[in-house]
Amino acid sequence: MRFERREEVSLPALILAPLGAVLAALVLCAGLIAMAGVSPWVAYGEMLTGAFGSRLAVTETFTRASPLILTGLAAAVAFRARLWNIGGEGQFYMGALAAAALGHSALVGWPLPLAWVALAVAGMAAGAVLLLVPAVLRLRFGVDEVVTTLLLNFIVLLFVGLMVEGVLKDPMAFGWPQSVPVAAGLRLPDLVPRSRLHVGIVLAVVVVLVVWLVQARTVFGAETRAAGLNPRAAAFAGVPITATLVKVALLSGGLAGLAGAIEVLGPVGYVTTTLSPGFGYAGIVVAMLAALHPLGVVAASVFVATVFVGADAMSRATGVPSFIADVIMAVALLAMLVALLFTTYRVRR
Amino acid sequence: MMEAFDILATASLWSAVLRIATPLIFGVLGALICERAGVLNLGIEGIMTMGAMVGWLTVYWGGDLWTGLAMAVLAGMVMGWLHAMLTVPLGLSQHVSGLGITLFASALSYYLYRLWVEVGDLPPTIEPFQPWPVPILSDIPFVGEVLFTQTPPTYVALILVALIAWMLARTPLGLALRMTGENPHAVEAQGLNPVRIRIWAVMVGSGIMALGGAFLTTAAFNSFFPGMVQGRGWICIALVVFASWRPGKALIGALLFALFDAFQLRLQTVVEGVPYQLFLMAPYVLSIVALILVARRARVPEALMQPYRRGER
């Protein structure tokens, strides 16, 4: 068996690949659901109603999707340049901490749009700096960034614990380890009244469009692509690889940090060590399912949010452990890898 | 300050060092075998989780402890086979496939555990491995207590270090394995099949990794709970680099690391006023520091992460 690179990847193939991967994941996981003694049809039906069956369910699904869009985008822009940023979780928390710290009192009284911009910038800066460290370690010392970004996730989570039990501890929280809350006036407005869905999702989609334009239309976008495809050839052609990777790191870390800031300013209002149910890690799956395309990230985020929100409801209704959501994600990721292979290569016997 | 030094002189500290090092030794050895054959296996964190679950479950269901370890190895090999299929014949990105395996293996472990085990307020427990004093040797003062009063899996880990070191350095199999990681084309020119060698290396390596997880549930603790591997897999990936892909140095790295871990644990009780999170952070920070110190000098296997396709250069 041999693989031959296809001349070009057709658009239908690019759209069919993720659909096929998701379908394959659902079929494979049906067996695991059946092992629980529950009909997969019933389980998947409950999952769908759990995610879209009511007004509350729909808003909850999109509330869950908004941080995923940004953490997914963060992974996608980095992976595109073959910068393996697995630290989205840590960057998310750093952004959240920055937003909580400044949003509690420092920026109260600022004109509103300006305060929001400042908080967003602070969140992005916190996330960006966190990824800058592994990026520099790789560029200067050749340290693999997969391991460093991952280890930083553990360090950051402990740091969050330190903060919410220490300097940022909310004295009004009856001893619960949670951070001081964001001032009520600085919280992002709701998009749908009487729900947790807030303007964060609009913001996230706007950011996606901006990143898409940057990738498609600017020199930086072209340099990123070149650095990802063949760094040696790109360097020979005069692409400043180091500078490009540093910029990509700042962008990627910044996006994940922004996700954390928005989550704190929007639906949650404060930081705890359980603020993220793994948004950073799920972002990696989102990015892969999207084939690293910014627009695909939105669709993939909605799918992932559907599975997670739906799995909770399904678990309550049928007793199938909600860990099935993580299994579906993981199988979809592996299936997508294979699907992508066949969109870019053809098999020769 | 004196108290800190006193801690270092106790046999119980050094005994704990060996215990803490055991899962790391298994993990590093497993990762090392994969990487020596040219395949990075970031599935380790998930494979350890799977080993922890399968080993525990086997015993919970009435198997004996050794059967538990054997089943863990088998489960690890299945996960390794999956990673090998995706990365060796299909040549997919080893980074992404490994992360996928980690997500898959840990999610599947948690799912099956929840499905098959009734969990109340506390996780159910099993009767774990007890320390087994080696006859005669364990009577040596201090050394006997530290080295020869461990649980059986720790002895297995130490024996494996020697065995793998000998295999890599002295046997034709070891030579073939190392060559596959350095120059698979040369291996093929010798009439061997680098694809098959890589697949087997990843499977065997993953089986050993799973032992590291199984040690946690069958010897160090007596129950399984989500998140119990706690980044040990990632630390092993860092330790492989630190060990420059050598089993002997891997042992030293794992022991140094465990010494630090055991020491900080005891220091926590002595030093007051320092938040406990800072102590818990230390092992992860140390891993990163170790990577920085060694990365530049490290001699990475030449063909690591290079997919091998027959007849292609």
XYZ file of C-alpha atoms in Angstrom:
662
model
C 0.000 0.000 0.000
C 1.309 3.443 -0.878
C 0.062 6.949 -0.439
C 0.227 9.570 -3.089
C -0.410 13.222 -2.357
C -3.485 14.517 -4.171
C -2.974 17.508 -6.423
C -5.607 19.483 -4.581
C -8.167 18.791 -1.921
C -11.683 19.234 -3.203
C -14.142 21.308 -1.202
C -16.739 18.515 -0.859
C -14.025 16.247 0.538
C -13.139 18.868 3.117
C -16.757 19.063 4.238
C -17.449 15.331 4.033
C -14.376 14.346 6.051
C -15.564 15.797 9.380
C -19.108 14.583 8.788
C -17.814 11.091 8.117
C -15.596 11.212 11.200
C -18.476 12.328 13.429
C -20.724 9.640 11.987
C -18.061 6.993 12.514
C -17.622 8.127 16.120
C -21.363 7.942 16.780
C -21.595 4.461 15.264
C -18.570 3.150 17.182
C -19.805 4.604 20.468
C -23.250 3.105 19.912
C -21.668 -0.213 20.897
C -20.478 1.252 24.197
C -23.939 2.669 24.875
C -25.500 -0.707 24.112
C -23.180 -2.214 26.728
C -24.993 -0.058 29.285
C -28.202 -1.807 28.282
C -29.614 1.279 26.610
C -30.643 1.515 22.974
C -28.250 3.861 21.156
C -31.226 5.364 19.302
C -32.849 6.295 22.585
C -29.582 7.588 24.012
C -28.717 9.737 20.990
C -32.337 10.943 20.873
C -32.107 12.024 24.506
C -28.791 13.678 23.729
C -30.328 15.712 20.932
C -33.358 16.765 22.974
C -31.045 17.496 25.881
C -29.102 19.913 23.718
C -31.856 21.421 21.580
C -35.191 20.290 23.039
C -36.083 23.457 24.855
C -35.283 27.139 24.851
C -33.126 26.656 27.907
C -31.321 23.702 26.317
C -30.514 25.645 23.142
C -29.174 28.647 25.025
C -27.136 26.343 27.272
C -25.615 24.610 24.240
C -24.566 27.892 22.681
C -23.307 29.166 26.035
C -21.076 26.100 26.114
C -20.028 26.594 22.503
C -18.738 30.158 22.897
C -15.549 29.455 24.876
C -15.003 26.371 22.694
C -14.983 28.548 19.585
C -12.125 30.588 21.013
C -10.108 27.724 22.493
C -10.659 25.763 19.268
C -9.492 28.720 17.225
C -6.481 29.052 19.524
C -5.494 25.451 18.806
C -6.242 25.794 15.079
C -4.045 28.860 14.481
C -1.171 27.271 16.390
C -1.440 23.817 14.773
C -1.526 25.464 11.362
C 1.999 26.722 11.979
C 2.887 23.362 13.580
C 3.187 24.992 16.955
C 1.691 22.275 19.173
C -0.059 24.383 21.769
C -1.715 21.902 24.138
C -1.800 24.531 26.864
C -5.166 26.083 26.003
C -6.508 25.048 29.394
C -3.817 26.962 31.269
C -4.082 29.991 28.990
C -7.853 29.984 29.493
C -7.387 30.145 33.264
C -4.764 32.888 33.062
C -7.155 35.004 30.993
C -9.934 34.330 33.464
C -7.748 35.307 36.429
C -6.670 38.539 34.755
C -10.268 39.488 33.974
C -11.438 38.689 37.497
C -8.586 40.555 39.146
C -9.057 43.741 37.126
C -12.820 43.483 36.764
C -13.445 43.322 40.489
C -12.550 46.912 41.249
C -9.627 48.315 39.269
C -11.666 49.200 36.201
C -14.923 50.134 37.919
C -16.011 53.596 36.810
C -14.268 53.408 33.440
C -16.465 54.159 30.422
C -18.007 50.789 29.609
C -16.716 49.947 26.136
C -13.225 51.066 27.170
C -13.330 48.897 30.303
C -14.370 45.884 28.222
C -11.580 46.449 25.748
C -9.102 46.774 28.603
C -10.375 43.550 30.223
C -10.243 41.672 26.925
C -6.711 42.898 26.305
C -5.672 41.924 29.821
C -7.098 38.431 29.371
C -5.402 38.027 26.006
C -2.095 39.319 27.351
C -2.205 36.851 30.250
C -2.842 33.922 27.918
C -0.299 35.118 25.372
C 2.497 35.473 27.918
C 1.821 31.961 29.168
C 2.331 30.507 25.693
C 5.260 32.796 24.983
C 7.358 30.897 27.533
C 7.092 27.457 25.834
C 7.411 29.074 22.410
C 10.668 30.763 23.384
C 11.895 27.566 25.039
C 11.324 25.713 21.803
C 12.889 28.362 19.585
C 15.893 29.036 21.838
C 16.563 25.649 23.439
C 14.705 23.147 21.272
C 12.394 22.043 24.102
C 9.319 20.268 22.756
C 6.372 22.569 23.399
C 3.839 19.735 23.727
C 5.295 18.677 27.054
C 5.956 22.184 28.368
C 2.499 23.550 27.494
C 0.911 20.491 29.080
C 2.943 20.692 32.264
C 2.082 24.392 32.469
C -1.608 23.432 32.565
C -1.006 21.594 35.838
C 1.062 24.478 37.197
C -1.557 27.060 36.252
C -4.394 25.094 37.834
C -2.455 24.984 41.113
C -1.732 28.699 40.692
C -5.467 29.335 40.294
C -6.033 27.404 43.530
C -3.379 29.547 45.202
C -5.048 32.741 43.981
C -8.645 31.844 44.858
C -7.575 30.723 48.327
C -5.201 33.641 48.688
C -4.998 37.187 47.363
C -8.037 36.894 45.073
C -10.200 35.025 47.588
C -13.756 36.287 47.860
C -14.340 37.067 51.547
C -18.096 36.937 50.951
C -18.067 33.365 49.605
C -18.569 31.671 53.001
C -15.162 30.057 52.826
C -15.629 28.579 49.348
C -12.425 28.866 47.339
C -13.647 31.252 44.676
C -12.273 34.528 43.406
C -13.666 37.986 44.008
C -16.539 38.577 41.569
C -16.445 40.841 38.537
C -18.273 44.117 39.260
C -21.893 43.803 38.178
C -21.603 46.814 35.867
C -18.759 45.192 33.944
C -20.515 41.880 33.216
C -21.316 41.207 29.563
C -25.021 41.661 28.769
C -27.225 38.639 28.063
C -28.116 37.884 24.495
C -31.280 36.003 25.353
C -33.090 37.286 28.444
C -33.539 34.831 31.337
C -30.751 32.538 30.113
C -26.983 32.260 30.503
C -26.432 33.026 26.810
C -24.561 36.299 26.580
C -22.956 38.430 23.878
C -19.739 36.442 24.222
C -20.777 34.152 21.389
C -21.201 37.085 19.004
C -17.783 38.290 20.018
C -16.315 34.854 19.439
C -17.794 34.634 15.935
C -16.489 38.114 15.099
C -13.027 37.039 16.245
C -13.299 33.954 14.015
C -14.087 36.129 10.996
C -11.175 38.448 11.755
C -8.754 35.550 12.123
C -10.062 33.999 8.913
C -9.468 37.249 7.021
C -6.011 37.603 8.526
C -5.119 34.044 7.528
C -6.502 34.363 4.009
C -5.482 37.889 3.128
C -2.359 39.016 4.936
C 1.342 38.378 4.643
C 1.309 37.034 8.208
C -1.316 34.494 7.178
C 0.755 33.353 4.229
C 3.882 33.127 6.394
C 2.080 31.010 8.968
C 0.930 28.607 6.315
C 4.396 28.393 4.820
C 5.987 27.826 8.236
C 3.526 25.009 8.900
C 3.840 23.290 5.542
C 7.583 23.221 5.184
C 9.624 25.326 7.573
C 12.925 24.671 5.823
C 11.659 25.717 2.419
C 9.895 28.688 3.973
C 13.069 29.851 5.684
C 14.921 29.496 2.383
C 12.248 31.614 0.711
C 12.872 34.353 3.251
C 10.023 33.765 5.704
C 11.141 34.891 9.177
C 10.255 31.594 10.872
C 11.152 32.587 14.432
C 9.236 35.864 14.310
C 6.265 34.152 12.694
C 6.120 31.461 15.349
C 6.357 34.035 18.128
C 3.468 35.958 16.581
C 1.457 32.754 16.213
C 2.139 31.920 19.861
C 0.960 35.355 20.983
C -2.189 35.024 18.874
C -2.964 31.486 19.982
C -2.356 32.118 23.674
C -4.253 35.378 23.416
C -7.318 33.671 21.945
C -7.421 31.064 24.704
C -6.910 33.807 27.290
C -9.763 35.788 25.738
C -11.983 32.725 26.081
C -11.251 32.666 29.809
C -11.863 36.402 30.210
C -15.197 36.190 28.407
C -16.316 33.202 30.469
C -15.670 35.192 33.638
C -17.194 38.439 32.369
C -20.141 36.610 30.859
C -21.975 33.665 32.367
C -19.893 32.893 35.468
C -18.709 36.114 37.105
C -15.831 34.702 39.159
C -13.010 32.155 38.970
C -12.878 28.747 40.635
C -10.611 25.785 39.969
C -13.544 24.149 38.147
C -14.301 27.129 35.895
C -13.336 25.113 32.827
C -14.710 21.622 32.238
C -11.748 21.092 29.924
C -12.366 23.847 27.362
C -8.684 23.905 26.512
C -8.482 20.178 25.759
C -11.824 20.103 23.923
C -10.466 22.984 21.829
C -7.906 20.585 20.373
C -10.694 18.263 19.216
C -12.609 21.239 17.831
C -9.589 22.406 15.866
C -8.962 18.951 14.397
C -12.611 18.387 13.482
C -12.541 21.791 11.791
C -9.499 20.681 9.776
C -7.859 23.798 11.307
C -10.184 26.079 9.323
C -11.545 29.093 11.279
C -15.078 28.788 9.896
C -15.097 25.052 10.572
C -14.222 25.858 14.189
C -17.676 27.396 14.713
C -19.487 24.315 13.397
C -17.219 21.922 15.315
C -17.728 23.898 18.543
C -21.490 23.633 18.242
C -21.155 19.883 17.673
C -18.883 19.400 20.679
C -21.128 21.574 22.871
C -24.145 19.549 21.714
C -22.509 16.297 22.745
C -21.447 17.628 26.139
C -24.671 19.409 27.089
C -26.737 16.569 25.601
C -24.701 13.879 27.363
C -25.528 15.308 30.772
C -29.249 15.228 30.042
C -28.950 11.793 28.419
C -27.069 10.467 31.433
C -29.814 11.663 33.787
C -32.520 10.130 31.616
C -30.941 6.763 30.774
C -28.154 6.175 33.293
C -25.450 5.862 30.614
C -22.333 7.448 32.227
C -21.827 10.985 30.901
C -18.152 10.132 30.282
C -19.479 8.864 26.950
C -19.226 12.479 25.751
C -15.442 12.392 26.159
C -15.287 9.021 24.424
C -17.287 10.325 21.447
C -14.943 13.328 21.209
C -11.837 11.197 21.331
C -13.088 8.700 18.745
C -14.191 11.570 16.487
C -10.692 13.041 16.755
C -9.034 9.746 15.802
C -11.519 9.145 12.976
C -10.952 12.674 11.696
C -7.217 12.031 11.519
C -7.819 9.071 9.255
C -10.436 10.931 7.219
C -8.045 13.828 6.667
C -5.418 11.398 5.467
C -7.701 10.200 2.716
C -8.647 13.737 1.656
C -4.998 14.659 1.181
C -3.667 11.341 -0.074
C -4.923 8.699 -2.433
C -4.084 5.061 -1.967
C -2.073 3.231 -4.619
C -1.758 -0.503 -4.471
C 16.561 23.799 58.580
C 18.026 20.963 60.642
C 14.695 19.209 60.403
C 14.986 19.214 56.635
C 18.296 17.365 56.826
C 16.944 14.945 59.380
C 14.293 13.944 56.879
C 16.980 13.019 54.372
C 18.522 10.567 56.816
C 15.398 8.481 57.357
C 14.955 5.114 55.689
C 11.244 5.812 55.293
C 12.018 8.740 52.948
C 14.242 6.633 50.708
C 11.760 3.797 50.754
C 9.076 6.272 49.633
C 11.413 7.521 46.900
C 11.576 4.066 45.376
C 7.797 3.701 45.665
C 7.099 7.078 44.042
C 9.652 6.329 41.332
C 8.122 2.980 40.343
C 5.292 4.223 38.066
C 7.720 6.716 36.547
C 10.274 3.979 35.845
C 7.659 1.913 34.000
C 6.450 5.005 32.115
C 9.902 6.186 31.082
C 10.977 2.702 29.987
C 7.832 2.333 27.877
C 8.201 5.753 26.293
C 11.886 5.078 25.708
C 11.237 1.874 23.761
C 8.686 3.618 21.523
C 10.973 6.557 20.888
C 14.067 4.437 20.318
C 12.127 2.852 17.443
C 11.232 6.310 16.127
C 7.683 6.774 17.414
C 6.738 9.466 19.923
C 3.945 8.139 22.126
C 2.015 10.975 23.760
C -0.713 8.468 24.508
C 1.183 7.613 27.701
C -1.020 9.570 30.106
C -4.122 7.795 28.784
C -2.424 4.397 28.567
C -1.359 4.695 32.214
C -4.942 5.570 33.129
C -6.175 2.548 31.219
C -3.606 0.305 32.905
C -4.648 1.652 36.299
C -8.302 0.922 35.569
C -7.896 -2.491 33.957
C -5.422 -3.718 36.582
C -7.706 -2.626 39.381
C -10.877 -3.974 37.769
C -9.354 -7.401 37.155
C -8.579 -7.746 40.846
C -11.947 -6.266 41.832
C -13.618 -8.934 39.732
C -11.740 -11.657 41.539
C -8.522 -12.049 39.545
C -5.283 -12.192 41.481
C -2.906 -9.246 41.546
C -0.498 -10.683 38.965
C -3.372 -11.355 36.576
C -4.338 -7.717 37.117
C -0.898 -6.598 35.986
C -1.034 -8.942 32.984
C -4.416 -7.614 31.911
C -3.129 -4.043 32.284
C -0.214 -4.870 29.987
C -2.629 -6.373 27.479
C -4.874 -3.292 27.552
C -1.829 -1.072 27.131
C -0.718 -3.108 24.131
C -4.130 -2.716 22.508
C -3.894 1.065 22.892
C -0.332 0.916 21.613
C -1.486 -1.074 18.613
C -4.012 1.661 17.810
C -1.357 4.373 18.054
C 1.025 2.281 15.982
C -1.569 1.662 13.255
C -2.299 5.382 12.955
C 1.305 6.553 13.003
C 3.337 3.783 11.356
C 1.523 2.370 8.294
C -0.744 5.412 7.938
C 2.004 7.879 8.866
C -0.284 10.311 10.697
C 1.083 13.052 12.929
C 2.500 11.315 16.013
C 1.739 14.365 18.124
C -1.943 14.493 17.294
C -2.493 10.735 17.279
C -0.852 10.436 20.700
C -3.051 13.156 22.146
C -6.046 11.402 20.620
C -5.001 8.136 22.290
C -4.644 9.907 25.629
C -8.128 11.400 25.330
C -9.572 8.095 24.129
C -7.897 5.789 26.638
C -8.695 7.953 29.655
C -12.290 8.668 28.579
C -12.888 4.978 27.868
C -11.385 3.981 31.231
C -13.626 6.383 33.146
C -16.664 5.353 31.115
C -16.203 1.618 31.632
C -15.365 2.091 35.309
C -18.610 4.024 35.847
C -20.509 1.470 33.815
C -19.255 -1.606 35.631
C -18.554 -0.443 39.156
C -21.090 0.761 41.688
C -19.531 3.886 43.207
C -20.963 5.220 46.445
C -19.509 8.024 48.537
C -16.118 6.374 48.511
C -14.583 4.383 45.646
C -14.573 0.618 46.279
C -11.237 -0.895 47.232
C -9.226 -4.071 46.652
C -6.551 -5.846 48.667
C -3.364 -4.434 47.088
C 0.198 -5.798 46.851
C 1.876 -5.850 50.270
C 5.573 -5.134 50.723
C 7.512 -8.343 50.177
C 10.814 -8.423 52.082
C 13.456 -10.224 50.071
C 14.805 -13.050 52.284
C 18.203 -12.316 53.887
C 18.808 -9.110 51.893
C 16.029 -7.269 53.701
C 17.862 -7.840 57.000
C 20.675 -5.500 55.972
C 20.184 -2.350 58.047
C 18.898 0.727 56.186
C 19.637 -0.586 52.690
C 17.487 -3.630 53.338
C 14.614 -1.527 54.509
C 14.902 0.842 51.557
C 15.693 -1.506 48.692
C 14.437 -4.938 49.671
C 11.178 -4.265 51.487
C 9.194 -3.020 48.523
C 6.100 -4.349 46.796
C 6.740 -6.907 44.015
C 5.975 -4.516 41.106
C 8.833 -2.270 42.243
C 11.231 -5.207 41.905
C 9.772 -5.867 38.460
C 10.479 -2.243 37.491
C 14.089 -2.448 38.631
C 14.657 -5.761 36.862
C 13.101 -4.311 33.695
C 15.613 -1.450 33.710
C 18.503 -3.893 33.626
C 16.780 -6.148 31.126
C 15.956 -3.359 28.695
C 19.388 -1.777 29.047
C 20.962 -5.138 28.196
C 18.498 -5.772 25.372
C 19.169 -2.394 23.751
C 22.934 -2.493 24.117
C 23.802 -6.144 23.615
C 21.271 -8.017 21.529
C 20.547 -8.068 17.790
C 16.968 -7.173 18.650
C 18.167 -4.056 20.486
C 20.381 -3.088 17.575
C 17.504 -3.465 15.135
C 15.278 -1.393 17.402
C 17.810 1.399 17.763
C 18.547 1.414 14.029
C 14.837 1.706 13.283
C 14.801 4.920 15.284
C 17.961 6.217 13.659
C 17.759 5.086 10.059
C 14.883 2.824 9.041
C 16.171 2.647 5.467
C 19.346 0.965 6.655
C 17.216 -1.507 8.604
C 15.294 -2.376 5.493
C 18.524 -2.790 3.581
C 19.423 -5.446 6.169
C 16.345 -7.395 5.166
C 14.342 -6.463 8.265
C 10.939 -4.826 8.228
C 11.083 -1.421 9.968
C 7.307 -1.074 9.885
C 6.829 -4.286 11.829
C 9.602 -3.395 14.284
C 7.987 -0.042 14.980
C 4.546 -1.544 15.504
C 5.896 -4.107 17.975
C 8.028 -1.524 19.765
C 5.046 0.752 20.303
C 2.917 -2.155 21.506
C 5.508 -3.463 23.959
C 6.383 0.056 25.122
C 2.721 0.839 25.702
C 2.261 -2.390 27.653
C 5.087 -1.324 29.985
C 3.556 2.149 30.368
C 0.277 0.530 31.426
C 2.172 -1.267 34.229
C 3.023 2.169 35.617
C -0.679 2.923 35.869
C -1.507 -0.509 37.262
C 1.107 -0.021 39.995
C -0.886 2.989 41.198
C -4.109 1.033 41.725
C -2.715 -2.351 42.796
C 0.246 -1.342 44.971
C 0.420 2.375 45.784
C -3.332 2.813 46.363
C -6.189 0.332 46.473
C -8.843 2.128 44.444
C -9.321 3.759 41.053
C -10.518 7.316 40.634
C -10.570 9.791 37.726
C -7.495 11.972 37.382
C -5.320 9.682 39.481
C -2.454 9.519 36.991
C -2.114 13.275 37.528
C 0.303 14.149 34.782
C 2.784 11.368 35.571
C 2.696 10.387 31.896
C 3.743 13.835 30.762
C 6.496 13.878 33.350
C 7.739 10.581 31.880
C 7.892 12.159 28.419
C 10.076 14.891 29.922
C 12.174 12.308 31.759
C 12.932 10.419 28.525
C 14.600 13.518 27.156
C 16.365 14.046 30.480
C 17.616 10.452 30.272
C 18.807 10.993 26.690
C 16.953 7.798 25.770
C 19.051 5.536 28.022
C 17.462 3.090 30.505
C 20.150 3.585 33.166
C 19.789 7.336 33.107
C 16.015 6.915 33.032
C 16.255 5.111 36.363
C 18.408 7.882 37.806
C 16.025 10.541 36.473
C 12.978 8.819 37.923
C 14.717 8.404 41.303
C 15.882 12.038 41.411
C 12.411 13.139 40.559
C 10.846 10.913 43.182
C 13.370 12.070 45.788
C 12.330 15.614 45.131
C 8.664 14.668 45.319
C 9.014 12.688 48.540
C 11.128 15.429 50.070
C 8.650 18.199 49.264
C 5.828 16.081 50.689
C 7.658 15.819 54.024
C 8.840 19.413 53.878
C 5.211 20.513 53.727
C 4.703 19.225 57.249
C 7.834 20.910 58.545
C 7.781 24.292 56.831
C 4.798 26.387 57.800
C 3.293 29.405 56.100
C 4.089 28.299 52.559
C 0.938 27.510 50.527
C 0.722 23.805 49.742
C 0.114 24.552 46.061
C 3.698 25.766 45.708
C 4.941 22.356 46.843
C 2.586 20.572 44.475
C 3.767 22.752 41.581
C 7.381 21.855 42.178
C 7.452 18.492 40.307
C 6.002 20.039 37.163
C 8.336 23.035 37.332
C 11.224 20.653 37.877
C 10.284 18.667 34.755
C 10.371 21.818 32.667
C 13.702 22.872 34.175
C 15.124 19.416 33.474
C 13.993 19.693 29.853
C 15.659 23.082 29.455
C 18.921 21.891 30.988
C 19.193 18.836 28.792
C 17.305 19.625 25.588
C 20.210 21.263 23.822
C 22.664 18.445 24.438
C 20.111 15.690 23.938
C 20.846 13.357 21.071
C 17.389 12.638 19.741
C 16.933 9.426 17.703
C 17.427 10.687 14.140
C 14.221 9.285 12.706
C 11.991 10.155 15.675
C 8.638 11.404 14.379
C 9.636 10.753 10.770
C 7.031 8.537 9.165
C 8.700 5.736 7.260
C 7.408 4.878 3.837
C 9.000 2.132 1.860
C 11.047 3.259 -1.099
C 10.621 6.942 -0.234
C 13.374 9.169 0.955
